[in-house]
Coordinates of C-alpha atoms and ligand atoms in Angstrom, one line a residue:
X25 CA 117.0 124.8 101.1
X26 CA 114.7 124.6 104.0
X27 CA 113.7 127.2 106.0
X28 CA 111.4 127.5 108.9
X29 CA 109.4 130.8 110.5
X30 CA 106.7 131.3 112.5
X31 CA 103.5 130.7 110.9
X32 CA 101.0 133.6 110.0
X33 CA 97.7 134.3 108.8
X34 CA 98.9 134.5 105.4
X35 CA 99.9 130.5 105.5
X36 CA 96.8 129.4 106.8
X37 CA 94.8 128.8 103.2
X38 CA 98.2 126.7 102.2
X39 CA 98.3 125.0 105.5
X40 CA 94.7 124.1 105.3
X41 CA 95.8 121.6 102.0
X42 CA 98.8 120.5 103.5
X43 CA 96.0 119.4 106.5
X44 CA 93.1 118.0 104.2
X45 CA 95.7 115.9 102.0
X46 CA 97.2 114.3 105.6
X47 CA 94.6 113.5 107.9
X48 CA 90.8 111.7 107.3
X49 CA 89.6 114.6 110.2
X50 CA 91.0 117.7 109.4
X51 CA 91.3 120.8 111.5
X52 CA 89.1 123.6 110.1
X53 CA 90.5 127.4 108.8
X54 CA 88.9 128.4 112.6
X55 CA 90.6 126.3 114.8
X56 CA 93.8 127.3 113.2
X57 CA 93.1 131.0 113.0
X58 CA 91.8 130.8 116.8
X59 CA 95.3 129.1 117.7
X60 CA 97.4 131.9 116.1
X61 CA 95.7 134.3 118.2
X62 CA 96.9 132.1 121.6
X63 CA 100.2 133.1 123.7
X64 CA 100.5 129.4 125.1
X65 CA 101.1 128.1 121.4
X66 CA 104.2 128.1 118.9
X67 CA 103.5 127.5 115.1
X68 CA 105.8 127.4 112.5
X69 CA 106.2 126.6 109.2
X70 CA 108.7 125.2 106.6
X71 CA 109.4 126.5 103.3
X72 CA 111.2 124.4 100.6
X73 CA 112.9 127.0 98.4
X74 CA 109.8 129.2 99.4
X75 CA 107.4 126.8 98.9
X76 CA 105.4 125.7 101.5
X77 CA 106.2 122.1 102.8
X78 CA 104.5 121.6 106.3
X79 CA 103.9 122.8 109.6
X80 CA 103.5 122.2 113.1
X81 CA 102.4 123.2 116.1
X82 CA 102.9 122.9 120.1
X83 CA 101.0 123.7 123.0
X84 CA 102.9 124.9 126.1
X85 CA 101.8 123.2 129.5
X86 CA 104.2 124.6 132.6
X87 CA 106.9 122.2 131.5
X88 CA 105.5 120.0 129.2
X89 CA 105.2 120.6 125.4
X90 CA 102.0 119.0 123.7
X91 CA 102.6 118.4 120.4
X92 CA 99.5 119.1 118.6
X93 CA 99.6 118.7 114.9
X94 CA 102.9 118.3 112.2
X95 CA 102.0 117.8 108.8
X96 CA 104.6 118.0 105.3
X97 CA 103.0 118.1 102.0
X98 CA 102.5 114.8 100.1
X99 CA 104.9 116.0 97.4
X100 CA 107.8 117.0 100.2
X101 CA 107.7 113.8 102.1
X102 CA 110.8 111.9 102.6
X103 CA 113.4 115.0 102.7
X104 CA 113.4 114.8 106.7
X105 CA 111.1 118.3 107.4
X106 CA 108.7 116.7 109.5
X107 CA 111.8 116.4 111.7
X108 CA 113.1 119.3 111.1
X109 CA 109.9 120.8 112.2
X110 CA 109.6 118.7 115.4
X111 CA 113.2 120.0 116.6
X112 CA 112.6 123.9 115.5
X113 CA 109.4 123.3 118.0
X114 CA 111.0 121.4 120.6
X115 CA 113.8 124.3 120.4
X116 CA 111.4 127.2 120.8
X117 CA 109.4 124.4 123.6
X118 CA 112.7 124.7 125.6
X119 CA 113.1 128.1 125.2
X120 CA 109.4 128.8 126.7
X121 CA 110.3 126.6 129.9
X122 CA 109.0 122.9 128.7
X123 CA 111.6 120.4 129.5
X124 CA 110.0 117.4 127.9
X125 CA 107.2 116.7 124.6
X126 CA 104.1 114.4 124.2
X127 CA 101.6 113.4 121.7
X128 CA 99.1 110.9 121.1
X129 CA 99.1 108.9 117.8
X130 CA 96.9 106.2 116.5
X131 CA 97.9 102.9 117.0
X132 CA 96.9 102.1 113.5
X133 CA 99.6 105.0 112.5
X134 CA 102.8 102.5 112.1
X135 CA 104.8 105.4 109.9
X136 CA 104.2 107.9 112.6
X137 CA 105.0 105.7 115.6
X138 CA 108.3 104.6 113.7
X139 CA 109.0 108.1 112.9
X140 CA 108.6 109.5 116.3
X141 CA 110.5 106.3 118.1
X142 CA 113.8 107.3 115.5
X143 CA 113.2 110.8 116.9
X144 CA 113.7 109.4 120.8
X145 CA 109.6 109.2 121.4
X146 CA 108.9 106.5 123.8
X147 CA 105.4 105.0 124.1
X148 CA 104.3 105.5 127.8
X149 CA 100.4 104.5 127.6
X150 CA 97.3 104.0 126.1
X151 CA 94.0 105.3 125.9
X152 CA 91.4 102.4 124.6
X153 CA 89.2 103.6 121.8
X154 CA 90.3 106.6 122.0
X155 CA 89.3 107.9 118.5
X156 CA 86.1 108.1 116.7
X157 CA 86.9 105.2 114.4
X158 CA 87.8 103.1 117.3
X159 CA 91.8 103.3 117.4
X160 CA 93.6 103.5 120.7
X161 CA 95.4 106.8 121.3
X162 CA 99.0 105.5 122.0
X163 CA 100.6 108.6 124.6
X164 CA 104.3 109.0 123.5
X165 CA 107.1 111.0 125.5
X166 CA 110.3 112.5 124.4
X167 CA 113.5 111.6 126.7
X168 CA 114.8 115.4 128.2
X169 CA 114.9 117.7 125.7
X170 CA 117.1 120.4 126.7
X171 CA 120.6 118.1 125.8
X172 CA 119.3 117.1 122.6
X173 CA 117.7 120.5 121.1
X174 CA 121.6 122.2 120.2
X175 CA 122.2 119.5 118.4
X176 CA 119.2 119.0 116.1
X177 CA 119.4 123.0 115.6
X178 CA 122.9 122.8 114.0
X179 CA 121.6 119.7 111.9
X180 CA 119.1 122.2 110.5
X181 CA 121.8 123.9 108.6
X182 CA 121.2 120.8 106.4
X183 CA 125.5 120.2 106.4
X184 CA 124.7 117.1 105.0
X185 CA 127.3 115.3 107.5
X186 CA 127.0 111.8 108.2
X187 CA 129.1 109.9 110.6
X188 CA 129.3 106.0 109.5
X189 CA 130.5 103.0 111.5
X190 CA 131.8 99.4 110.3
X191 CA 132.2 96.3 112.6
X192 CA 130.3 93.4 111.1
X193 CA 133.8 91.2 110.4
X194 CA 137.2 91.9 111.3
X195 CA 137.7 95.9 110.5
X196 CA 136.6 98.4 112.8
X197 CA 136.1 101.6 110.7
X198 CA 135.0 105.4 110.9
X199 CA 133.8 107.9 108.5
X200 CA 132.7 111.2 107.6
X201 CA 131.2 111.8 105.0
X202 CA 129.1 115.3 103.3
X203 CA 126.4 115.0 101.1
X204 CA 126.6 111.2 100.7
X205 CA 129.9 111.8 98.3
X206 CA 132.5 113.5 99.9
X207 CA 134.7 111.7 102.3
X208 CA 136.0 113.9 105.0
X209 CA 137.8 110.8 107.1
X210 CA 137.4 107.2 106.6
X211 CA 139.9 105.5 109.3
X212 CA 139.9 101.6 109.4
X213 CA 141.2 99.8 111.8
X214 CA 142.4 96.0 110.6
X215 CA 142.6 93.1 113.0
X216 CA 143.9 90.9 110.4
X217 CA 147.0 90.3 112.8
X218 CA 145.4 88.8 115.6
X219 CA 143.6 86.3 113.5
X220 CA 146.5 85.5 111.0
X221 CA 147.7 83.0 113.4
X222 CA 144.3 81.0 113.4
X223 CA 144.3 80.8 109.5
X224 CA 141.2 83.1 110.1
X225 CA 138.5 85.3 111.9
X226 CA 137.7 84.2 115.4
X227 CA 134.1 85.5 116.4
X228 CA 135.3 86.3 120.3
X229 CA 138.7 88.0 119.4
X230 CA 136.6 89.9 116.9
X231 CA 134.6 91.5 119.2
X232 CA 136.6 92.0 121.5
X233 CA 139.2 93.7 119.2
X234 CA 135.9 96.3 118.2
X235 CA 135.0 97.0 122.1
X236 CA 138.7 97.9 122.0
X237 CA 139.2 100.5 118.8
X238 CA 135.3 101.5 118.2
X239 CA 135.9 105.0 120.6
X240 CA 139.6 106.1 119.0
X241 CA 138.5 105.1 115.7
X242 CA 136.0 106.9 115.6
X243 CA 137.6 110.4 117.8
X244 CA 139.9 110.1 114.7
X245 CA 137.7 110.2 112.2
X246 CA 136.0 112.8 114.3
X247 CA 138.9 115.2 114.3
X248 CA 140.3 114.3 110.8
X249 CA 137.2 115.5 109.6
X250 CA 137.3 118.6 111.8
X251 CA 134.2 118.0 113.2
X252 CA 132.1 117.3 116.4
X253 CA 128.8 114.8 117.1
X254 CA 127.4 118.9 116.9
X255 CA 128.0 119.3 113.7
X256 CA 126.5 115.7 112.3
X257 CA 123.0 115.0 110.8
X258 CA 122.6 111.4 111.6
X259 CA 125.0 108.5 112.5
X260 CA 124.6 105.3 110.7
X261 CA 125.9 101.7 111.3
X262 CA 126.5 98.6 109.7
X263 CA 123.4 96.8 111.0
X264 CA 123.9 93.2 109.0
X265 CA 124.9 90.7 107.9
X266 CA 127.5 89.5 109.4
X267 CA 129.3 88.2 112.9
X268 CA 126.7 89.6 115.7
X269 CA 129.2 89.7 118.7
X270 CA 131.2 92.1 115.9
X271 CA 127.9 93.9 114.6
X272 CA 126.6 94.6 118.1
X273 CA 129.9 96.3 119.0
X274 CA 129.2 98.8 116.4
X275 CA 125.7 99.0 117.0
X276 CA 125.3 99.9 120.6
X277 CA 128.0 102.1 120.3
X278 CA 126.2 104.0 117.7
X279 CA 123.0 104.1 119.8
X280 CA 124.6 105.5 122.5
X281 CA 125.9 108.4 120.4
X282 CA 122.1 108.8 119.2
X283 CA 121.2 108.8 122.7
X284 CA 123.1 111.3 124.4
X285 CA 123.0 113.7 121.2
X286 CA 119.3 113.1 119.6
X287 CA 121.1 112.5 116.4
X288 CA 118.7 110.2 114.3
X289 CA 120.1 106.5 114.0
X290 CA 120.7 104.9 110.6
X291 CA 121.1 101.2 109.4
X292 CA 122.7 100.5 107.0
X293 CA 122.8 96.7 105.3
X294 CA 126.7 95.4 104.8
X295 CA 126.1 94.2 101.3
X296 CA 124.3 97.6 100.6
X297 CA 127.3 99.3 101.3
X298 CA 129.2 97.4 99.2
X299 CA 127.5 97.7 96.1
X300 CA 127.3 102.1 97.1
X301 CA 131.2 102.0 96.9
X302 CA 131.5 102.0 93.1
X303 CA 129.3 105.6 93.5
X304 CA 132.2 107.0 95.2
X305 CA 134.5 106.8 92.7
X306 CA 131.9 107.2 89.6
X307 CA 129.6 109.9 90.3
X308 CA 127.9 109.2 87.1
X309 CA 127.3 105.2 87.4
X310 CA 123.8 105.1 86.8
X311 CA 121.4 101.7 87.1
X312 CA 120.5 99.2 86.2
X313 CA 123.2 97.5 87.0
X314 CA 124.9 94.2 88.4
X315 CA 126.7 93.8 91.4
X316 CA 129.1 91.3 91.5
X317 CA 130.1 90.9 95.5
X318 CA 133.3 88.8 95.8
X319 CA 134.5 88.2 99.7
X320 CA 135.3 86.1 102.7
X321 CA 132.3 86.0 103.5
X322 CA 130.0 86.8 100.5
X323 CA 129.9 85.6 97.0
X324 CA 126.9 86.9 94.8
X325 CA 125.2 88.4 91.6
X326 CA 122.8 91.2 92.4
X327 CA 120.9 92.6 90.2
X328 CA 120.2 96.6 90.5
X329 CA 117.3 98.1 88.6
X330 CA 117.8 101.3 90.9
X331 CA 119.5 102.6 93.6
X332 CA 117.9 101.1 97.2
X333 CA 116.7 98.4 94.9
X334 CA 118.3 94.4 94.9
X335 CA 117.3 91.3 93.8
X336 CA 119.8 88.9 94.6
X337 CA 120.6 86.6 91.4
X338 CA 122.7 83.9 92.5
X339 CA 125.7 83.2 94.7
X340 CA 128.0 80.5 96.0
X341 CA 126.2 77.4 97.0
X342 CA 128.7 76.5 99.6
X343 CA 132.1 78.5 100.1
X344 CA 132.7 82.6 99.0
X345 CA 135.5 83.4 96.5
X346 CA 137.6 84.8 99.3
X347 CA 137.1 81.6 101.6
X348 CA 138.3 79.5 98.7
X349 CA 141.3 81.8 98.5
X350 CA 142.0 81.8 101.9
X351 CA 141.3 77.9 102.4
X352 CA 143.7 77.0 99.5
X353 CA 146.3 79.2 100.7
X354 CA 146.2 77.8 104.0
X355 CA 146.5 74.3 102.5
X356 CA 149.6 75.7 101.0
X357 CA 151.1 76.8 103.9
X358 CA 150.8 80.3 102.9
X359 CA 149.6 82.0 105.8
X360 CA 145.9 84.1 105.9
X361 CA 144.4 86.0 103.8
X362 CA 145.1 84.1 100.9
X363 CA 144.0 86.0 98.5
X364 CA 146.7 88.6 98.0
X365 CA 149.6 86.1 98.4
X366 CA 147.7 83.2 95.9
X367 CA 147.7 86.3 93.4
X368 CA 151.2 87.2 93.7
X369 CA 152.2 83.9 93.3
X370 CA 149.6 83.1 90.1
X371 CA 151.4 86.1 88.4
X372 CA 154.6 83.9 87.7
X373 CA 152.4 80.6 87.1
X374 CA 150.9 79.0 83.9
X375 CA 147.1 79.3 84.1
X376 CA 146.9 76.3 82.4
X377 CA 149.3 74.1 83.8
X378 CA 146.8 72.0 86.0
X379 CA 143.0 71.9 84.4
X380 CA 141.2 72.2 87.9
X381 CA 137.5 72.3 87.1
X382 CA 134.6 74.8 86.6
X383 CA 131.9 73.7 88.6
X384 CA 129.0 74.9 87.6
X385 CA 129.8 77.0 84.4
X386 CA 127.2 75.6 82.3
X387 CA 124.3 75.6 84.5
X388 CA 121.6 77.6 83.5
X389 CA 121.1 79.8 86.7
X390 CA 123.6 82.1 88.1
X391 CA 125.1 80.3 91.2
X392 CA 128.1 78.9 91.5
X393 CA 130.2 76.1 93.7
X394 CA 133.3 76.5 95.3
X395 CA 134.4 73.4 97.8
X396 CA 134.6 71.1 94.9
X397 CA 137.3 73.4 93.0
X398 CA 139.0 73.6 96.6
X399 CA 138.7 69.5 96.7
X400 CA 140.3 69.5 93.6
X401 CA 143.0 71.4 94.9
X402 CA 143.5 69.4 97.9
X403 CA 143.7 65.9 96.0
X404 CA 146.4 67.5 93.4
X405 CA 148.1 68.7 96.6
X406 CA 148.0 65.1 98.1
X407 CA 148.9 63.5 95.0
X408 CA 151.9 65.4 93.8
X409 CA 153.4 64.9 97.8
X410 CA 152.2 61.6 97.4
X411 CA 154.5 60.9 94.5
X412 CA 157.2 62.6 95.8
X413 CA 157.4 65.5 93.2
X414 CA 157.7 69.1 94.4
X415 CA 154.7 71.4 94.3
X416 CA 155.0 74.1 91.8
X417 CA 153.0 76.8 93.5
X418 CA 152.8 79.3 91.0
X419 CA 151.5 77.3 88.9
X420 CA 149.1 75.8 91.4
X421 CA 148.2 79.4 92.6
X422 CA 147.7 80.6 88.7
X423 CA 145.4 77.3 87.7
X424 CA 142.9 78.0 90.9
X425 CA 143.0 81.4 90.1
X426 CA 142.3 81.1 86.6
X427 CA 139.0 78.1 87.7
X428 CA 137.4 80.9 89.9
X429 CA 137.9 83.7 87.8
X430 CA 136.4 81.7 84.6
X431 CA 133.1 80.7 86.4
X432 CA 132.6 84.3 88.3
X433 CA 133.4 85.9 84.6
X434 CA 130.7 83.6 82.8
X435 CA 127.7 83.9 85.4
X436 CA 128.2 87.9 85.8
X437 CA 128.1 87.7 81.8
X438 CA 124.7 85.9 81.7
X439 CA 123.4 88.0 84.3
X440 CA 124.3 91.1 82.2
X441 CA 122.6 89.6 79.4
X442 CA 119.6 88.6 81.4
X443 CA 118.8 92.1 82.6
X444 CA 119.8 94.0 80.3
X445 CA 122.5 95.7 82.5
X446 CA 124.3 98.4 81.7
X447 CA 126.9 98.6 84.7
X448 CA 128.7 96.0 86.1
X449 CA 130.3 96.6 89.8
X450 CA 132.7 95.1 91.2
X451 CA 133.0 94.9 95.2
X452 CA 134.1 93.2 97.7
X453 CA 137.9 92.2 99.0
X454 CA 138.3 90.0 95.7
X455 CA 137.5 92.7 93.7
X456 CA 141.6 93.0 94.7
X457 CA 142.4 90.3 92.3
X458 CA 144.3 91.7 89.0
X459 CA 143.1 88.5 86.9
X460 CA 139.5 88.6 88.2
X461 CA 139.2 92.5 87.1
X462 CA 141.0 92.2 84.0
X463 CA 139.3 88.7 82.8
X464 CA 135.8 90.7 83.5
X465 CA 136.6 94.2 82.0
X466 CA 137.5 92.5 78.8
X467 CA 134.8 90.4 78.6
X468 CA 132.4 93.1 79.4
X469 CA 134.2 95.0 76.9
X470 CA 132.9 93.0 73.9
X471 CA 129.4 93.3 75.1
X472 CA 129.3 97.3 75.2
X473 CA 129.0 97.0 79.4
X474 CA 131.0 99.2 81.3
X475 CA 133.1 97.5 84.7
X476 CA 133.3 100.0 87.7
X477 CA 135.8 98.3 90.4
X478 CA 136.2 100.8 93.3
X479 CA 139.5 101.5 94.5
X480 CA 141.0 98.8 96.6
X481 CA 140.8 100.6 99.9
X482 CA 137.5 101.2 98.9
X483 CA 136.6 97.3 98.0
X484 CA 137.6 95.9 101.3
X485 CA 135.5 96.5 104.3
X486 CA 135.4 100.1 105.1
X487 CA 132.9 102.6 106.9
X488 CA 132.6 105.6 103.7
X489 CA 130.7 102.8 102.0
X490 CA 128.2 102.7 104.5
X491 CA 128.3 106.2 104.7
X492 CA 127.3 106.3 100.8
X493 CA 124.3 104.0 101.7
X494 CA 123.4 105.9 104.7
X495 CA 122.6 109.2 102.9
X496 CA 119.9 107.8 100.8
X497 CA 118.6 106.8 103.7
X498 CA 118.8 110.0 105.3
X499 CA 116.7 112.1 102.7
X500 CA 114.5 108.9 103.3
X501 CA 113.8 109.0 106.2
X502 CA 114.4 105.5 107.0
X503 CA 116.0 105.3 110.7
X504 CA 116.0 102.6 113.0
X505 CA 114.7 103.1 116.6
X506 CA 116.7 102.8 119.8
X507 CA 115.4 99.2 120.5
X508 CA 117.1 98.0 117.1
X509 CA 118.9 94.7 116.8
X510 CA 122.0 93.5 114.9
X511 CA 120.9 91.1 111.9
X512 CA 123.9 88.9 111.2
X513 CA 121.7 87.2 108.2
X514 CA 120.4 90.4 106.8
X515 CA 119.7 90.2 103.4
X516 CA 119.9 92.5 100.9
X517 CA 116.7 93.7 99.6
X518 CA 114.7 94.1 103.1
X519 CA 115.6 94.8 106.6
X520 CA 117.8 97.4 107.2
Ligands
KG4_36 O1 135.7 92.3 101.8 P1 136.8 91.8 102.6 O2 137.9 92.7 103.0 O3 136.2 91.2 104.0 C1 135.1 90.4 104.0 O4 135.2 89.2 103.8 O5 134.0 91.0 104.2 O6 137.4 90.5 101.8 C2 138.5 89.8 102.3 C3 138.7 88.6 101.4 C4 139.7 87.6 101.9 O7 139.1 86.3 101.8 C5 140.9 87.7 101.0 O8 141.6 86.5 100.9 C6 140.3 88.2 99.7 O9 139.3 89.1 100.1 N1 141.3 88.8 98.9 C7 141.6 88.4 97.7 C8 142.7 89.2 97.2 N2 142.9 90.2 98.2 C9 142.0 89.9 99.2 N3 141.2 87.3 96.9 C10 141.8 87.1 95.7 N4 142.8 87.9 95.2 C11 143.2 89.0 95.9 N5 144.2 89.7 95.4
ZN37 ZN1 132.6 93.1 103.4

């Protein structure tokens, strides 16, 4: 629990650490005893379950509020009180008549420039060599306080609420979520209609099917939740990978919530999201594990030694999983998406009726190859009609099935091996697939590894996922500015 008071005499000894462990030119015990005595001046303190975690302090110029020093302990960093701090200041600022806040900061100082740009801080000059080591003073400016301030105040009740947006393919999707776990609202929004007819996702319609839902998708998820943009902490978006007329959809609406409510702005990475699904439903799922990411768009092994943490293993040298459903199915005539029709139909088939091959199971590394299995299907396809015989499509539906689920099940076992995993996730839309999850439970089964496959509403593109991956970043710290651009080839492990 954090709680913030006016600072008194008392604090100055524990303030004077907090100071000396911060900056390379400290302020002395005088200059902050002399500025407790001064009416022009607010200082306040915040107290981690009573503990003393930082301060800050502004000076009150007619309408201007200079922000003069904000400090959090080494140990408290990261928990968002130097923010919490800056708005209890700006709220008292506004109170005392100041409509706006400066400060200077070193232009060496990247982690306070990026932390005062997420706050809404724009740089508006710069004074050359403006420090003793040599540094120029860069002169930032908040935007109008006054609209912003209510907002921030009820965020300091620490409700834990994120609000989460999704738009990076063909979903446009809304959440609430508290404390990272609990999932107030999650509304999604499927185009899948509109593209059916083009045997898949069309970039244009995409975005213009997001411009379309983004503001009701998101009022519903809004009032399913029973909440207002007043009652949120921060509001994250899907920032990459993906289809960038479809990401920036998402994105600039997001920014222009932060913007007209001084809620902090929060990227989240697409893949990320995915992999923070399988915490939803397991509270206890624990790394390191291994994320296999199965969709149509995505095909890969991750590695997870901890939470925030991804190296990417392998993945599909040409087509994902779900493309290779969705391409065979259109060869078949069967309409788009494949996958959930190919898996109906494999359920009456012989697996083994056609031996389509596994390209790629015995490679040493953990990638794997798609468009030659999808070949394979298209010259048995040709051939059968070729000789005149009727295609047996269960049987053609189980076979491919069975090719891609044999190769996905051996790499994610080497990978297992390989790091020692004790976790495997499932994610992604082919995590749908009864064969795929059944083939890799047992398999995982003999080797003591546990399989976590999130429910299915939960696999497929969704905004509570990105929710989960947000609130990490939240107690972070991490936010992106207002000048943040989509990524659609963000990758997992950096960016977002
Ligand atoms: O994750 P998702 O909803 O969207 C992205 O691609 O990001 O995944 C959709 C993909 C489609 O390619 C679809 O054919 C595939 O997941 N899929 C399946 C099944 N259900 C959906 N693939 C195999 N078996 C299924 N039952
Ligand atoms: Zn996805």
């Amino acid at each position: 629990m954090i709680d913030i008071r006016p600072m008194l005499e008392s604090d100055v000894p524990g303030v004077l650490a907090i100071e000396r462990a911060s900056f390379p030119d400290p302020w002395t015990e005088g200059l902050f005893r002399d500025e407790l005595g001064r009416e022009d001046r607010i200082w306040k303190v915040a107290l981690e379950d009573g503990r003393l975690a930082g301060y800050g302090g502004v000076m009150i110029v007619d309408v201007e509020a200079h922000l003069m020093d904000v400090a959090v302990a080494p140990e408290a960093r990261g928990r968002g009180i130097g923010r919490a701090l800056l708005w209890e200041l700006a709220a008292d600022a506004v109170a005392a008549g100041a409509l706006r806040m400066t400060l200077e900061v070193a232009s060496s100082n990247e982690t306070a420039l990026r932390f005062y740009r997420s706050a809404g801080f724009d740089v508006a000059g710069r004074r050359p060599a403006y420090y003793p080591s040599g540094d120029d003073a860069l002169l930032l400016w908040s935007r109008p306080l006054a609209p912003h301030v209510s907002a921030k105040r009820v965020a300091l009740k620490r409700r834990d609420l994120i609000l989460a947006i999704e738009s990076s393919c063909d979903e446009t999707a809304a959440s609430v979520m508290r404390g990272g776990r609990e999932e107030l609202s999650s509304v999604v929004a499927s185009q899948v209609d509109f593209h059916a007819r083009f045997g898949g996702v069309v970039p244009e319609i995409a975005s213009r099917k997001h411009t379309e839902a983004i503001v009701g998708v998101v009022d519903q998820a809004l009032e399913t939740a029973g909440v207002t943009f007043a009652d949120l902490d921060a509001i994250a978006v899907t920032a990459g990978p993906g289809l960038v007329g479809a990401l920036v959809v998402g994105l600039a609406y997001a920014k222009g919530v932060a913007c007209s409510t001084g809620l902090p702005l929060i990227g989240v990475n697409h893949l990320e999201g995915h992999i923070y699904a399988a915490r939803l439903l397991d509270p206890d799922l624990e790394p390191p594990l291994v994320a296999l990411l199965v969709s149509g768009g995505h095909t890969m092994l991750v590695s997870v030694p901890e939470w925030g943490r991804y190296e990417v293993l392998g993945g599909t040298l040409d087509d994902a999983a779900g493309e290779a459903f969705d391409k065979v199915a259109k060869l078949l005539g069967l309409g788009y998406p494949g996958g959930p029709v190919i898996s109906r139909l494999a359920a009456e088939g012989d697996p083994k009726a056609i031996p389509f091959p596994r390209p790629m199971l015995r490679t040493d590394d953990l990638d794997v190859s798609l468009s030659g299995l999808k070949t394979a299907v298209i010259q048995y396809v040709e051939r059968e009609r070729r000789e005149g015989r009727e295609l047996r499509l269960n049987d053609i539906a189980a076979s491919f099935q069975a090719a891609v689920t044999e190769v996905q099940v051996a790499k994610t076992l080497k990978a297992v091996r390989a790091h020692d995993a004790k976790a495997v996730v499932l994610a992604g839309g082919v995590a749908a697939n009864p064969v795929l999850r059944g083939s890799l439970r047992s398999a995982l089964a003999t080797e003591g590894v546990a399989l976590s496959v999130p429910p299915l509403e939960l696999c497929t593109d969704n905004a509570s996922m990105i929710a989960a991956a947000a609130h990490d970043a939240l107690r972070a710290g991490r936010f992106l500015g207002l000048d943040a651009d989509a990524n659609p080839a963000m990758r997992l492990g950096r960016g977002a």
